[in-house]
Coordinates of C-alpha atoms in Angstrom, one line a residue:
Chain A
X1 CA 5.6 33.1 11.2
X2 CA 2.7 30.6 11.3
X3 CA 4.3 28.4 8.8
X4 CA 1.0 28.6 6.6
X5 CA 1.2 27.8 3.1
X6 CA 1.4 30.5 0.4
X7 CA -1.7 30.0 -1.8
X8 CA 0.2 31.3 -4.8
X9 CA 2.0 28.0 -4.8
X10 CA -1.1 26.2 -5.8
X11 CA -0.9 24.3 -9.1
X12 CA -3.9 22.8 -10.7
X13 CA -3.0 19.3 -11.7
X14 CA -5.3 18.9 -14.6
X15 CA -6.7 15.5 -13.6
X16 CA -8.6 17.3 -10.8
X17 CA -10.7 18.9 -13.6
X18 CA -10.8 15.9 -15.8
X19 CA -13.9 17.0 -17.6
X20 CA -12.4 20.1 -18.8
X21 CA -10.2 20.4 -22.0
X22 CA -7.0 22.2 -21.8
X23 CA -8.4 25.5 -23.0
X24 CA -11.2 25.2 -20.4
X25 CA -8.6 24.5 -17.6
X26 CA -6.5 27.3 -18.7
X27 CA -9.5 29.8 -18.7
X28 CA -10.6 28.4 -15.3
X29 CA -7.2 29.0 -13.8
X30 CA -7.2 32.6 -15.1
X31 CA -10.6 33.2 -13.7
X32 CA -9.8 31.8 -10.3
X33 CA -6.4 33.4 -10.2
X34 CA -4.5 30.1 -10.1
X35 CA -1.1 30.9 -11.7
X36 CA 0.2 27.4 -12.3
X37 CA -1.0 24.2 -14.0
X38 CA 0.1 20.7 -14.5
X39 CA -0.7 19.3 -17.9
X40 CA -1.7 15.8 -18.8
X41 CA -0.6 14.2 -22.1
X42 CA -4.1 13.0 -23.1
X43 CA -5.3 16.6 -22.8
X44 CA -2.4 17.8 -25.0
X45 CA -3.2 15.0 -27.6
X46 CA -6.8 16.3 -27.8
X47 CA -5.8 19.6 -29.2
X48 CA -2.3 19.0 -30.4
X49 CA 1.1 20.2 -29.0
X50 CA 1.3 23.4 -31.0
X51 CA -2.0 24.7 -29.9
X52 CA -1.4 23.7 -26.3
X53 CA 1.9 25.5 -26.3
X54 CA 0.3 28.6 -28.0
X55 CA -2.5 28.7 -25.4
X56 CA -0.1 28.3 -22.4
X57 CA 2.2 31.1 -23.7
X58 CA -0.8 33.3 -24.3
X59 CA -2.1 32.7 -20.8
X60 CA 1.2 33.3 -19.1
X61 CA 0.4 30.4 -16.8
X62 CA 3.4 28.6 -15.3
X63 CA 3.6 24.8 -16.0
X64 CA 4.7 22.8 -13.0
X65 CA 5.0 19.5 -14.8
X66 CA 3.8 17.3 -17.6
X67 CA 2.0 14.1 -16.5
X68 CA 3.2 11.6 -17.4
X69 CA 6.1 9.6 -18.7
X70 CA 7.1 6.2 -17.5
X71 CA 5.4 2.9 -18.0
X72 CA 8.8 1.3 -18.9
X73 CA 8.4 -2.5 -18.1
X74 CA 7.3 -4.7 -21.0
X75 CA 8.1 -8.3 -21.9
X76 CA 9.9 -7.8 -25.2
X77 CA 12.8 -5.4 -26.0
X78 CA 10.9 -4.0 -28.9
X79 CA 8.0 -3.0 -26.7
X80 CA 10.4 -1.5 -24.2
X81 CA 11.9 0.4 -27.1
X82 CA 8.5 1.7 -28.0
X83 CA 8.0 2.9 -24.5
X84 CA 11.2 4.7 -24.6
X85 CA 10.4 6.4 -27.8
X86 CA 7.0 7.5 -26.2
X87 CA 8.9 8.9 -23.3
X88 CA 11.1 11.0 -25.6
X89 CA 7.8 12.4 -27.0
X90 CA 6.8 13.3 -23.4
X91 CA 10.2 15.0 -22.9
X92 CA 9.6 17.1 -26.0
X93 CA 6.1 18.0 -25.0
X94 CA 7.4 19.1 -21.5
X95 CA 10.1 21.3 -23.2
X96 CA 7.6 22.8 -25.6
X97 CA 5.2 23.7 -22.8
X98 CA 8.0 25.4 -20.9
X99 CA 8.2 23.1 -17.8
X100 CA 11.4 21.6 -16.3
X101 CA 9.6 18.5 -14.9
X102 CA 8.3 15.3 -16.5
X103 CA 6.5 13.2 -13.9
X104 CA 7.3 9.5 -14.3
X105 CA 4.7 6.9 -13.3
X106 CA 7.1 4.0 -13.8
X107 CA 4.6 1.2 -14.8
X108 CA 3.4 -2.2 -13.6
X109 CA 5.3 -5.5 -14.1
X110 CA 4.1 -7.7 -17.1
X111 CA 5.0 -10.8 -15.0
X112 CA 5.6 -11.9 -11.5
X113 CA 9.2 -11.0 -11.3
X114 CA 9.1 -7.4 -9.9
X115 CA 12.9 -7.1 -9.6
X116 CA 13.3 -7.6 -13.3
X117 CA 10.6 -5.0 -14.0
X118 CA 12.4 -2.6 -11.7
X119 CA 15.6 -3.1 -13.7
X120 CA 13.5 -2.3 -16.8
X121 CA 12.5 0.9 -15.1
X122 CA 16.1 1.9 -14.5
X123 CA 17.1 1.1 -18.0
X124 CA 14.2 3.1 -19.5
X125 CA 15.1 6.1 -17.5
X126 CA 18.8 5.8 -18.4
X127 CA 17.8 5.5 -22.1
X128 CA 15.9 8.8 -22.1
X129 CA 18.3 10.7 -19.9
X130 CA 20.5 12.2 -22.6
X131 CA 17.5 13.3 -24.6
X132 CA 15.9 14.8 -21.4
X133 CA 19.2 16.7 -20.7
X134 CA 19.4 18.1 -24.2
X135 CA 15.8 19.4 -23.7
X136 CA 16.3 20.8 -20.3
X137 CA 13.7 18.6 -18.7
X138 CA 14.1 16.8 -15.4
X139 CA 12.7 13.3 -14.7
X140 CA 10.6 13.1 -11.6
X141 CA 10.2 9.6 -10.3
X142 CA 7.0 9.3 -8.5
X143 CA 6.6 6.5 -6.1
X144 CA 2.9 5.3 -6.2
X145 CA 1.0 3.8 -3.2
X146 CA 1.8 0.0 -3.0
X147 CA -1.9 -0.7 -3.8
X148 CA -1.0 0.4 -7.4
X149 CA 2.0 -2.1 -7.6
X150 CA 0.1 -4.5 -9.8
X151 CA -1.4 -2.0 -12.3
X152 CA 0.5 1.3 -12.2
X153 CA 3.9 1.3 -10.7
X154 CA 6.4 -1.1 -9.4
X155 CA 8.1 1.8 -7.7
X156 CA 6.2 2.0 -4.5
X157 CA 8.1 3.9 -1.8
X158 CA 10.2 7.0 -1.5
X159 CA 13.1 4.8 -0.3
X160 CA 12.9 2.9 -3.5
X161 CA 12.6 6.1 -5.7
X162 CA 15.7 7.4 -3.8
X163 CA 17.6 4.3 -4.3
X164 CA 16.8 4.3 -8.0
X165 CA 17.8 8.0 -8.4
X166 CA 21.1 7.1 -6.6
X167 CA 21.8 4.2 -8.9
X168 CA 21.2 6.4 -12.0
X169 CA 23.3 9.0 -10.4
X170 CA 22.3 12.0 -12.5
X171 CA 21.3 15.4 -11.4
X172 CA 18.7 15.2 -14.1
X173 CA 16.7 12.8 -12.1
X174 CA 14.7 13.5 -8.9
X175 CA 11.6 12.4 -7.0
X176 CA 8.1 13.6 -6.7
X177 CA 6.4 13.4 -3.3
X178 CA 2.7 12.8 -3.4
X179 CA 1.1 12.7 0.0
X180 CA -1.6 10.2 -1.1
X181 CA 1.1 7.7 -2.1
X182 CA 3.6 8.1 0.8
X183 CA 1.7 9.3 3.9
X184 CA 1.6 5.8 5.5
X185 CA 5.3 5.1 5.3
X186 CA 7.1 4.7 8.7
X187 CA 10.3 5.8 7.0
X188 CA 8.8 8.8 5.2
X189 CA 10.7 11.6 7.0
X190 CA 14.0 9.9 6.8
X191 CA 13.5 9.4 3.1
X192 CA 12.3 13.0 2.5
X193 CA 15.6 14.0 4.3
X194 CA 17.5 11.6 2.0
X195 CA 15.8 13.2 -1.0
X196 CA 17.3 16.7 0.0
X197 CA 17.8 18.9 -3.1
X198 CA 16.3 16.2 -5.4
X199 CA 12.6 16.8 -4.8
X200 CA 11.1 17.9 -8.2
X201 CA 7.4 18.1 -7.2
X202 CA 4.9 17.9 -4.3
X203 CA 1.4 16.8 -4.8
X204 CA -1.6 17.0 -2.4
X205 CA -4.9 15.4 -1.8
X206 CA -6.3 13.4 1.1
X207 CA -7.1 9.8 2.2
X208 CA -10.7 9.7 3.6
X209 CA -11.8 6.6 5.4
X210 CA -13.1 4.4 4.1
X211 CA -11.6 4.5 0.7
X212 CA -14.1 2.9 -1.6
X213 CA -12.1 3.1 -5.0
X214 CA -8.4 2.7 -5.3
X215 CA -7.9 5.1 -8.2
X216 CA -10.9 7.5 -7.7
X217 CA -10.7 7.5 -4.0
X218 CA -8.8 10.7 -3.3
X219 CA -10.4 13.4 -1.3
X220 CA -10.0 17.2 -0.8
X221 CA -7.4 18.1 1.6
X222 CA -8.7 18.2 5.1
X223 CA -11.2 15.5 4.6
X224 CA -8.9 12.6 5.5
X225 CA -6.1 11.3 7.7
X226 CA -3.0 12.7 6.1
X227 CA -0.8 15.2 8.1
X228 CA -0.2 17.3 5.0
X229 CA 1.4 20.4 6.6
X230 CA 3.9 18.2 8.4
X231 CA 4.9 16.6 5.0
X232 CA 4.9 19.9 3.3
X233 CA 7.3 21.3 5.9
X234 CA 9.6 18.3 5.6
X235 CA 9.7 18.8 1.9
X236 CA 10.5 22.5 2.2
X237 CA 13.2 21.8 4.8
X238 CA 14.8 19.7 2.1
X239 CA 14.9 22.4 -0.4
X240 CA 11.6 22.2 -2.3
X241 CA 9.8 25.5 -2.5
X242 CA 8.2 25.1 -5.9
X243 CA 4.5 24.7 -7.0
X244 CA 2.2 22.4 -5.0
X245 CA 0.0 20.4 -7.3
X246 CA -3.5 19.5 -6.3
X247 CA -4.1 16.1 -7.8
X248 CA -7.4 14.7 -6.9
X249 CA -9.2 11.9 -8.9
X250 CA -12.6 12.1 -7.5
X251 CA -16.0 11.6 -9.1
X252 CA -17.8 14.2 -7.0
X253 CA -15.3 16.9 -8.0
X254 CA -15.4 15.9 -11.6
X255 CA -19.2 16.2 -11.7
X256 CA -19.2 19.7 -10.3
X257 CA -19.0 22.8 -12.5
X258 CA -15.2 23.4 -12.9
X259 CA -15.2 26.8 -11.3
X260 CA -16.9 25.4 -8.1
X261 CA -14.3 22.7 -8.0
X262 CA -11.4 25.1 -8.2
X263 CA -13.0 27.4 -5.5
X264 CA -13.2 24.4 -3.2
X265 CA -9.6 23.3 -3.8
X266 CA -8.4 26.8 -3.3
X267 CA -10.1 27.0 0.1
X268 CA -9.0 23.5 1.2
X269 CA -5.4 24.3 0.0
X270 CA -5.3 27.5 2.1
X271 CA -6.6 25.6 5.2
X272 CA -5.2 22.2 5.0
X273 CA -1.9 22.3 3.1
Chain B
X5 CA 13.2 -32.3 -5.3
X6 CA 10.7 -30.1 -7.2
X7 CA 10.5 -27.8 -4.2
X8 CA 6.7 -28.4 -4.3
X9 CA 4.7 -27.5 -1.2
X10 CA 3.6 -30.3 1.2
X11 CA -0.3 -30.0 1.1
X12 CA -0.2 -31.3 4.7
X13 CA 1.0 -27.9 5.7
X14 CA -2.3 -26.3 4.7
X15 CA -4.1 -24.5 7.6
X16 CA -7.6 -23.2 7.2
X17 CA -7.6 -19.7 8.4
X18 CA -11.2 -19.5 9.5
X19 CA -12.1 -16.3 7.8
X20 CA -11.9 -18.1 4.5
X21 CA -15.0 -19.9 5.6
X22 CA -16.6 -16.9 7.4
X23 CA -20.2 -18.4 7.1
X24 CA -19.3 -21.4 9.1
X25 CA -19.3 -21.6 12.8
X26 CA -16.3 -23.1 14.6
X27 CA -18.0 -26.5 14.9
X28 CA -18.8 -26.4 11.2
X29 CA -15.3 -25.4 10.2
X30 CA -13.8 -28.3 12.4
X31 CA -16.1 -30.7 10.7
X32 CA -15.2 -29.4 7.4
X33 CA -11.6 -29.8 8.0
X34 CA -12.1 -33.3 9.2
X35 CA -14.1 -34.2 6.1
X36 CA -11.5 -32.6 3.7
X37 CA -8.5 -34.0 5.6
X38 CA -7.2 -30.6 6.6
X39 CA -5.2 -31.1 9.7
X40 CA -4.7 -27.6 10.9
X41 CA -6.9 -24.5 11.6
X42 CA -6.5 -20.9 12.6
X43 CA -9.3 -19.7 14.8
X44 CA -10.8 -16.2 14.9
X45 CA -11.9 -14.8 18.2
X46 CA -15.4 -13.8 17.1
X47 CA -16.0 -17.5 16.4
X48 CA -14.8 -18.5 19.7
X49 CA -17.0 -15.9 21.4
X50 CA -20.0 -17.4 19.5
X51 CA -19.8 -20.7 21.3
X52 CA -17.5 -19.9 24.2
X53 CA -14.0 -20.7 25.0
X54 CA -14.6 -24.0 26.9
X55 CA -16.7 -25.5 24.2
X56 CA -14.2 -24.3 21.5
X57 CA -11.4 -25.9 23.3
X58 CA -13.4 -29.2 24.0
X59 CA -14.2 -29.4 20.2
X60 CA -10.7 -28.8 19.2
X61 CA -9.2 -31.4 21.5
X62 CA -11.9 -33.9 20.4
X63 CA -11.1 -33.2 16.7
X64 CA -7.3 -33.6 17.3
X65 CA -6.8 -30.7 14.7
X66 CA -3.7 -28.6 15.2
X67 CA -4.2 -24.9 15.8
X68 CA -1.7 -22.7 13.9
X69 CA -2.8 -19.5 15.5
X70 CA -5.5 -17.4 17.0
X71 CA -6.6 -14.3 15.0
X72 CA -6.2 -11.7 16.4
X73 CA -4.8 -9.6 19.1
X74 CA -3.5 -6.0 18.6
X75 CA -5.5 -2.9 18.0
X76 CA -3.3 -1.1 20.6
X77 CA -3.4 2.6 19.7
X78 CA -6.1 4.8 21.4
X79 CA -6.2 8.3 22.4
X80 CA -6.5 7.8 26.3
X81 CA -4.4 5.8 28.6
X82 CA -7.6 4.0 30.0
X83 CA -8.7 3.0 26.5
X84 CA -5.2 1.7 25.9
X85 CA -5.3 -0.2 29.1
X86 CA -8.6 -1.8 28.0
X87 CA -7.0 -2.9 24.8
X88 CA -4.2 -4.5 26.8
X89 CA -6.6 -6.4 28.9
X90 CA -8.4 -7.5 25.9
X91 CA -5.2 -8.8 24.5
X92 CA -4.5 -10.8 27.6
X93 CA -7.9 -12.5 27.1
X94 CA -6.7 -13.3 23.5
X95 CA -3.4 -14.8 25.0
X96 CA -5.5 -17.0 27.3
X97 CA -7.6 -18.1 24.4
X98 CA -4.6 -19.0 22.4
X99 CA -3.2 -21.0 25.3
X100 CA -6.4 -22.8 26.0
X101 CA -6.8 -23.8 22.4
X102 CA -3.3 -25.2 22.3
X103 CA -1.6 -22.8 19.9
X104 CA 1.7 -21.0 20.3
X105 CA 0.9 -18.1 18.2
X106 CA -1.3 -15.0 18.7
X107 CA -1.5 -13.0 15.5
X108 CA -1.3 -9.2 16.2
X109 CA -3.1 -6.8 13.8
X110 CA -1.6 -3.8 15.5
X111 CA -4.4 -1.2 14.9
X112 CA -5.0 2.1 13.2
X113 CA -4.1 5.5 14.5
X114 CA -6.8 7.6 16.3
X115 CA -5.1 10.8 15.0
X116 CA -2.7 12.0 12.3
X117 CA 0.4 11.3 14.3
X118 CA 1.4 7.9 13.1
X119 CA 4.7 7.8 15.0
X120 CA 2.8 8.3 18.3
X121 CA 0.5 5.4 17.5
X122 CA 3.5 3.2 16.6
X123 CA 4.9 3.9 20.1
X124 CA 1.6 2.8 21.5
X125 CA 1.8 -0.4 19.6
X126 CA 5.2 -1.1 21.1
X127 CA 4.0 -0.2 24.6
X128 CA 0.9 -2.5 24.2
X129 CA 3.1 -5.4 23.1
X130 CA 5.6 -4.9 25.9
X131 CA 2.7 -4.7 28.4
X132 CA 1.3 -8.1 27.4
X133 CA 4.7 -9.7 26.9
X134 CA 5.1 -11.2 30.5
X135 CA 1.6 -12.6 30.4
X136 CA 2.2 -14.2 27.0
X137 CA 5.5 -15.6 28.3
X138 CA 3.7 -17.2 31.3
X139 CA 1.1 -18.7 29.0
X140 CA 3.5 -20.1 26.4
X141 CA 2.1 -17.9 23.7
X142 CA 4.2 -16.1 21.1
X143 CA 3.2 -12.8 19.6
X144 CA 3.2 -12.5 15.8
X145 CA 3.4 -8.9 14.5
X146 CA 1.6 -9.0 11.2
X147 CA 2.5 -6.1 8.9
X148 CA -0.6 -5.2 6.9
X149 CA -0.7 -3.8 3.3
X150 CA -0.2 0.1 3.4
X151 CA -3.7 0.5 2.1
X152 CA -4.9 -0.6 5.6
X153 CA -2.8 2.0 7.4
X154 CA -5.9 4.3 8.0
X155 CA -8.3 1.7 9.4
X156 CA -6.4 -1.5 10.5
X157 CA -2.8 -1.2 11.1
X158 CA 0.0 1.4 11.4
X159 CA 2.4 -1.5 11.0
X160 CA 2.7 -1.6 7.2
X161 CA 5.9 -3.2 6.1
X162 CA 8.1 -6.2 7.1
X163 CA 10.9 -3.8 7.7
X164 CA 8.8 -2.0 10.3
X165 CA 7.7 -5.3 11.9
X166 CA 11.4 -6.4 12.1
X167 CA 12.4 -3.1 13.6
X168 CA 9.7 -3.3 16.2
X169 CA 10.6 -6.8 17.1
X170 CA 14.1 -5.7 17.4
X171 CA 13.2 -2.7 19.7
X172 CA 11.2 -5.0 22.0
X173 CA 14.1 -7.5 21.9
X174 CA 12.2 -10.6 23.1
X175 CA 12.2 -14.1 21.8
X176 CA 8.5 -14.3 22.5
X177 CA 7.8 -11.8 19.7
X178 CA 8.2 -12.6 16.0
X179 CA 6.6 -11.6 12.7
X180 CA 3.8 -13.0 10.4
X181 CA 4.5 -12.9 6.6
X182 CA 1.2 -12.7 4.6
X183 CA 1.8 -12.6 0.9
X184 CA -1.1 -10.3 0.2
X185 CA 0.3 -7.7 2.5
X186 CA 4.0 -7.8 1.5
X187 CA 4.3 -9.0 -2.1
X188 CA 4.8 -5.6 -3.6
X189 CA 7.8 -4.6 -1.2
X190 CA 11.1 -4.0 -3.1
X191 CA 13.0 -4.9 0.1
X192 CA 10.9 -8.0 0.8
X193 CA 13.6 -10.6 0.4
X194 CA 16.1 -8.7 2.5
X195 CA 13.5 -8.3 5.3
X196 CA 12.6 -12.0 5.2
X197 CA 16.2 -12.7 5.6
X198 CA 16.4 -10.2 8.5
X199 CA 13.4 -12.0 10.1
X200 CA 15.4 -15.3 10.1
X201 CA 14.3 -17.6 13.0
X202 CA 11.6 -15.1 13.9
X203 CA 9.0 -16.0 11.5
X204 CA 5.8 -17.2 13.3
X205 CA 3.4 -17.7 10.5
X206 CA 3.0 -17.7 6.7
X207 CA -0.3 -16.7 5.1
X208 CA -1.4 -17.1 1.5
X209 CA -4.0 -15.8 -0.9
X210 CA -3.5 -13.7 -4.2
X211 CA -3.9 -10.3 -5.6
X212 CA -6.1 -10.4 -8.6
X213 CA -6.1 -7.3 -11.0
X214 CA -8.1 -5.2 -10.6
X215 CA -8.8 -5.3 -6.9
X216 CA -12.3 -4.0 -6.5
X217 CA -12.6 -4.1 -2.6
X218 CA -9.8 -3.4 -0.2
X219 CA -10.8 -5.8 2.5
X220 CA -12.7 -8.4 0.5
X221 CA -10.5 -8.2 -2.6
X222 CA -8.4 -11.4 -2.0
X223 CA -8.3 -14.2 -4.4
X224 CA -7.5 -17.9 -4.6
X225 CA -3.8 -18.6 -5.0
X226 CA -3.0 -18.7 -8.7
X227 CA -5.5 -16.1 -9.8
X228 CA -3.3 -13.1 -9.2
X229 CA 0.2 -11.6 -9.5
X230 CA 1.9 -12.7 -6.4
X231 CA 4.9 -15.1 -6.8
X232 CA 3.8 -17.2 -3.8
X233 CA 6.3 -20.1 -4.3
X234 CA 9.3 -17.6 -4.2
X235 CA 8.1 -16.0 -1.1
X236 CA 7.4 -19.5 0.5
X237 CA 10.9 -20.6 -0.3
X238 CA 12.5 -17.4 1.2
X239 CA 10.4 -18.0 4.3
X240 CA 11.6 -21.6 4.5
X241 CA 15.2 -20.7 3.9
X242 CA 14.8 -18.5 6.9
X243 CA 13.7 -21.2 9.2
X244 CA 9.9 -21.3 8.9
X245 CA 8.5 -24.8 8.1
X246 CA 5.2 -24.6 10.0
X247 CA 1.6 -24.4 8.9
X248 CA 0.7 -22.3 5.9
X249 CA -2.6 -20.5 6.6
X250 CA -4.9 -20.0 3.7
X251 CA -6.6 -16.6 4.6
X252 CA -9.0 -15.4 1.8
X253 CA -11.7 -12.8 2.5
X254 CA -13.7 -13.2 -0.7
X255 CA -17.5 -13.0 -1.1
X256 CA -17.6 -15.6 -3.9
X257 CA -15.9 -18.1 -1.7
X258 CA -18.1 -17.2 1.3
X259 CA -21.2 -17.8 -0.7
X260 CA -20.1 -21.2 -1.9
X261 CA -20.9 -24.4 0.2
X262 CA -18.0 -24.8 2.6
X263 CA -16.9 -28.2 1.3
X264 CA -16.6 -26.8 -2.2
X265 CA -14.7 -23.8 -0.9
X266 CA -12.2 -26.2 1.0
X267 CA -11.8 -28.4 -2.1
X268 CA -10.9 -25.3 -4.2
X269 CA -8.4 -23.9 -1.7
X270 CA -6.7 -27.4 -1.4
X271 CA -6.4 -27.6 -5.2
X272 CA -5.1 -24.0 -5.4
X273 CA -2.7 -24.7 -2.6
X274 CA -1.2 -27.8 -4.2
X275 CA -0.7 -26.0 -7.5
X276 CA 0.2 -22.4 -6.6
X277 CA 1.8 -22.3 -3.1

């Protein structure tokens, strides 16, 4: 046993082929023999939920997750309620597309009091929890790299995601481990152990030095400094053996013909995950 | 008591006026009635240690720290020994310039095994510790923002800096709290409490959204999302009442005539620190 990754676990996170519509991404996966896809909500909106669902069923692709719910913090209760309603729509979309996982990017803070925003995140998740349970959809809290704390997520470490999951105390809630967001963390492996049984997703890309763009700076696996196989094995030892999403926001990949992009990520996946 | 900051605590971290030589920065501080300065080693090298020391004594400015020692991890023992020797020179420079604090930016990892690099950091600090004690210089471990983990410091959180200080177990070692590096941390205030009595420096700037450059992206206090007064008060409650360094790498500030730059940072300091 070499411990090599099974390439069948590759899931195309749709942001990696941002220039493709959902129908194009589905066709691309079928051509490239990728069996699983993670679907973004703006791509569902482009063609409608019913058509998205029909295409997915017809393709027989698995759906590893819907990206993304979250974005809970807002200054007024009415705005926070709107966010909660929007998250319920995301839960419905996940259920309709046949995935068990809605990824939560929890949202930035509208003011300087991060601890209040973190409470709003917890309140938001608790508010959608019964609805998610009814729909058979689990909620995956994804800690984002701390460099996104100001504009994307006040949940910044796996420790914090584990704590949040613990406070909510529901089996319906788990965590997502994305190597790009967590690789630097000195307490990463303890926190992966602590997430045992609660890991709902595993995302890969790489951190190439120097990073020139915070959001678009991700690279193909193998081009950067992240010890991806070590993190994968830790996640597996803690019970996660599901799809591994390749999620790379990268302008060079986006410019490339989609099939070339998929061929590249398949190769990098086999060699470096 | 409004809890406002005493402007006399402002220390000019010399990188904020990167286009000034040390003599120019000293003269600028005197003109702008800034009583304290933090000196970078490349500026000392430009005119020599003796001349630097003479100018500082003549000016009667206080020196809050020398920036920076550290950069301990390297693949071979001989390279690590060279780094240790270089850190001893930094200790000598700090002593000669009359400051008690050498700031440590601990260094990136030369390979993917961050935990090994973190051991090298600890070994490096332990190796220079007796020398630092003899010279009356304290070693301030500065955790850097996790976005610098790949190219500047494997020490990324105040928790990790506190743990490292604890493992070394010497009164000669403490931590530096820089708001730009730590503001996002959900455990920040617990960790500032845990650093009680061991805080050797407090640095300010701001995180303006969006950050367009990792290294050069810092802003004037008040322009960003960091709750600087709350962090300052937490640091004070835990025993730190020393100089507050303004450390802003920012091209707009660098382009500006130095005296205008200093006038701006004084104003922002009084209003937003």
